[in-house]
Amino acid sequence: MKTHFGKRIEAEKQFEKVPASDGFEMNSNQYLANTLLELGNHEKAMHYYFRQLEYQPFFETYYNLGVLFMMKDKLHDALLYFEKAKLMDPNNHAVHKNFGHIYLKQNNIPEATAAY
């Protein structure tokens, strides 16, 4: 019986085949990026999120790029992607919470308070 990790690795292999196939699936980059994120392969996940931006970005595309940039302590870039996610879902609690975390890390208390 495969573990969740084993299933994710198999999913990664299958999703990587899709963009190269003749019947390109518009969302395959997103699915592959999500799988890679779950596997902890952040650099490769970012690559596929950026590819998804070229076709059809989703809220989750922008949000996950924001999280990945935040993890790298590239706060300016993180804010840019969270802002794009916020445009797609203005009331998303997680986006506002991450704005608050970033502003707090930047010691920008008024903006952090407003975000929280």
Short mmCIF file of C-alpha atoms in Angstrom, two decimals:
data_model
loop_
_atom_site.label_atom_id
_atom_site.label_comp_id
_atom_site.label_asym_id
_atom_site.label_seq_id
_atom_site.Cartn_x
_atom_site.Cartn_y
_atom_site.Cartn_z
CA MET A 1 0.00 0.00 0.00
CA LYS A 2 1.40 3.39 -1.01
CA THR A 3 1.84 6.13 1.55
CA HIS A 4 0.60 9.66 0.92
CA PHE A 5 4.20 10.61 0.11
CA GLY A 6 4.46 7.76 -2.39
CA LYS A 7 1.21 8.81 -4.03
CA ARG A 8 2.46 12.39 -4.33
CA ILE A 9 5.67 11.23 -6.00
CA GLU A 10 3.61 9.20 -8.48
CA ALA A 11 1.37 12.23 -9.05
CA GLU A 12 4.44 14.36 -9.74
CA LYS A 13 5.59 11.89 -12.42
CA GLN A 14 2.16 11.87 -14.06
CA PHE A 15 1.70 15.66 -13.99
CA GLU A 16 5.16 16.22 -15.49
CA LYS A 17 4.07 14.22 -18.53
CA VAL A 18 1.01 16.37 -19.19
CA PRO A 19 2.63 19.69 -20.24
CA ALA A 20 4.81 17.84 -22.75
CA SER A 21 1.88 15.98 -24.29
CA ASP A 22 -0.03 17.14 -27.35
CA GLY A 23 -3.22 17.60 -25.35
CA PHE A 24 -1.84 20.28 -23.02
CA GLU A 25 -4.03 20.67 -19.97
CA MET A 26 -4.33 24.34 -18.97
CA ASN A 27 -4.19 23.59 -15.25
CA SER A 28 -1.47 20.94 -15.24
CA ASN A 29 1.22 23.40 -14.13
CA GLN A 30 -0.91 24.33 -11.14
CA TYR A 31 -1.50 20.70 -10.18
CA LEU A 32 2.17 19.84 -10.56
CA ALA A 33 3.24 22.89 -8.56
CA ASN A 34 0.81 21.98 -5.77
CA THR A 35 2.18 18.43 -5.69
CA LEU A 36 5.77 19.66 -5.59
CA LEU A 37 4.87 22.06 -2.80
CA GLU A 38 3.45 19.16 -0.80
CA LEU A 39 6.66 17.20 -1.45
CA GLY A 40 8.73 20.13 -0.16
CA ASN A 41 10.38 20.86 -3.51
CA HIS A 42 9.83 24.60 -3.31
CA GLU A 43 12.12 25.73 -6.13
CA LYS A 44 10.57 23.37 -8.63
CA ALA A 45 7.09 24.29 -7.39
CA MET A 46 7.85 27.97 -8.02
CA HIS A 47 8.91 27.14 -11.57
CA TYR A 48 5.56 25.54 -12.32
CA TYR A 49 3.58 28.30 -10.57
CA PHE A 50 5.35 30.81 -12.82
CA ARG A 51 4.45 28.67 -15.83
CA GLN A 52 0.82 28.65 -14.66
CA LEU A 53 0.90 32.46 -14.56
CA GLU A 54 1.50 32.40 -18.33
CA TYR A 55 -1.72 30.48 -18.99
CA GLN A 56 -4.38 30.97 -16.35
CA PRO A 57 -3.37 32.13 -12.88
CA PHE A 58 -5.62 31.21 -10.01
CA PHE A 59 -5.93 32.70 -6.56
CA GLU A 60 -3.92 29.74 -5.30
CA THR A 61 -1.14 30.41 -7.84
CA TYR A 62 -0.58 33.92 -6.50
CA TYR A 63 -1.14 32.92 -2.88
CA ASN A 64 1.34 30.04 -2.96
CA LEU A 65 3.97 32.18 -4.68
CA GLY A 66 3.48 34.73 -1.91
CA VAL A 67 4.00 32.04 0.72
CA LEU A 68 7.10 30.68 -1.02
CA PHE A 69 8.63 34.17 -1.28
CA MET A 70 7.75 34.81 2.36
CA MET A 71 9.55 31.59 3.33
CA LYS A 72 12.64 32.86 1.45
CA ASP A 73 12.37 36.15 3.37
CA LYS A 74 11.76 38.00 0.10
CA LEU A 75 9.04 40.06 1.67
CA HIS A 76 8.63 42.65 -1.08
CA ASP A 77 8.00 39.90 -3.65
CA ALA A 78 5.68 38.11 -1.23
CA LEU A 79 3.61 41.28 -0.81
CA LEU A 80 3.29 41.64 -4.59
CA TYR A 81 1.88 38.14 -5.00
CA PHE A 82 -0.38 38.39 -1.95
CA GLU A 83 -1.72 41.65 -3.41
CA LYS A 84 -2.61 39.84 -6.65
CA ALA A 85 -4.27 37.05 -4.64
CA LYS A 86 -6.21 39.68 -2.70
CA LEU A 87 -7.54 41.14 -5.95
CA MET A 88 -9.00 37.73 -6.78
CA ASP A 89 -10.40 37.09 -3.28
CA PRO A 90 -10.53 40.37 -1.30
CA ASN A 91 -11.92 38.80 1.87
CA ASN A 92 -9.54 35.86 2.13
CA HIS A 93 -8.48 35.63 5.76
CA ALA A 94 -5.17 33.87 5.05
CA VAL A 95 -4.02 36.65 2.71
CA HIS A 96 -4.72 39.34 5.29
CA LYS A 97 -3.01 37.28 7.98
CA ASN A 98 0.12 36.96 5.83
CA PHE A 99 0.08 40.69 5.14
CA GLY A 100 0.02 41.16 8.90
CA HIS A 101 2.94 38.76 9.43
CA ILE A 102 5.04 40.51 6.81
CA TYR A 103 4.30 44.01 8.09
CA LEU A 104 5.02 42.87 11.64
CA LYS A 105 8.34 41.41 10.49
CA GLN A 106 9.10 44.78 8.86
CA ASN A 107 8.19 46.49 12.14
CA ASN A 108 5.37 48.34 10.38
CA ILE A 109 2.92 48.15 13.27
CA PRO A 110 0.15 50.35 11.79
CA GLU A 111 -0.02 48.27 8.57
CA ALA A 112 0.22 45.01 10.55
CA THR A 113 -2.64 46.09 12.79
CA ALA A 114 -4.77 47.07 9.80
CA ALA A 115 -4.06 43.73 8.08
CA TYR A 116 -4.90 41.68 11.15
#
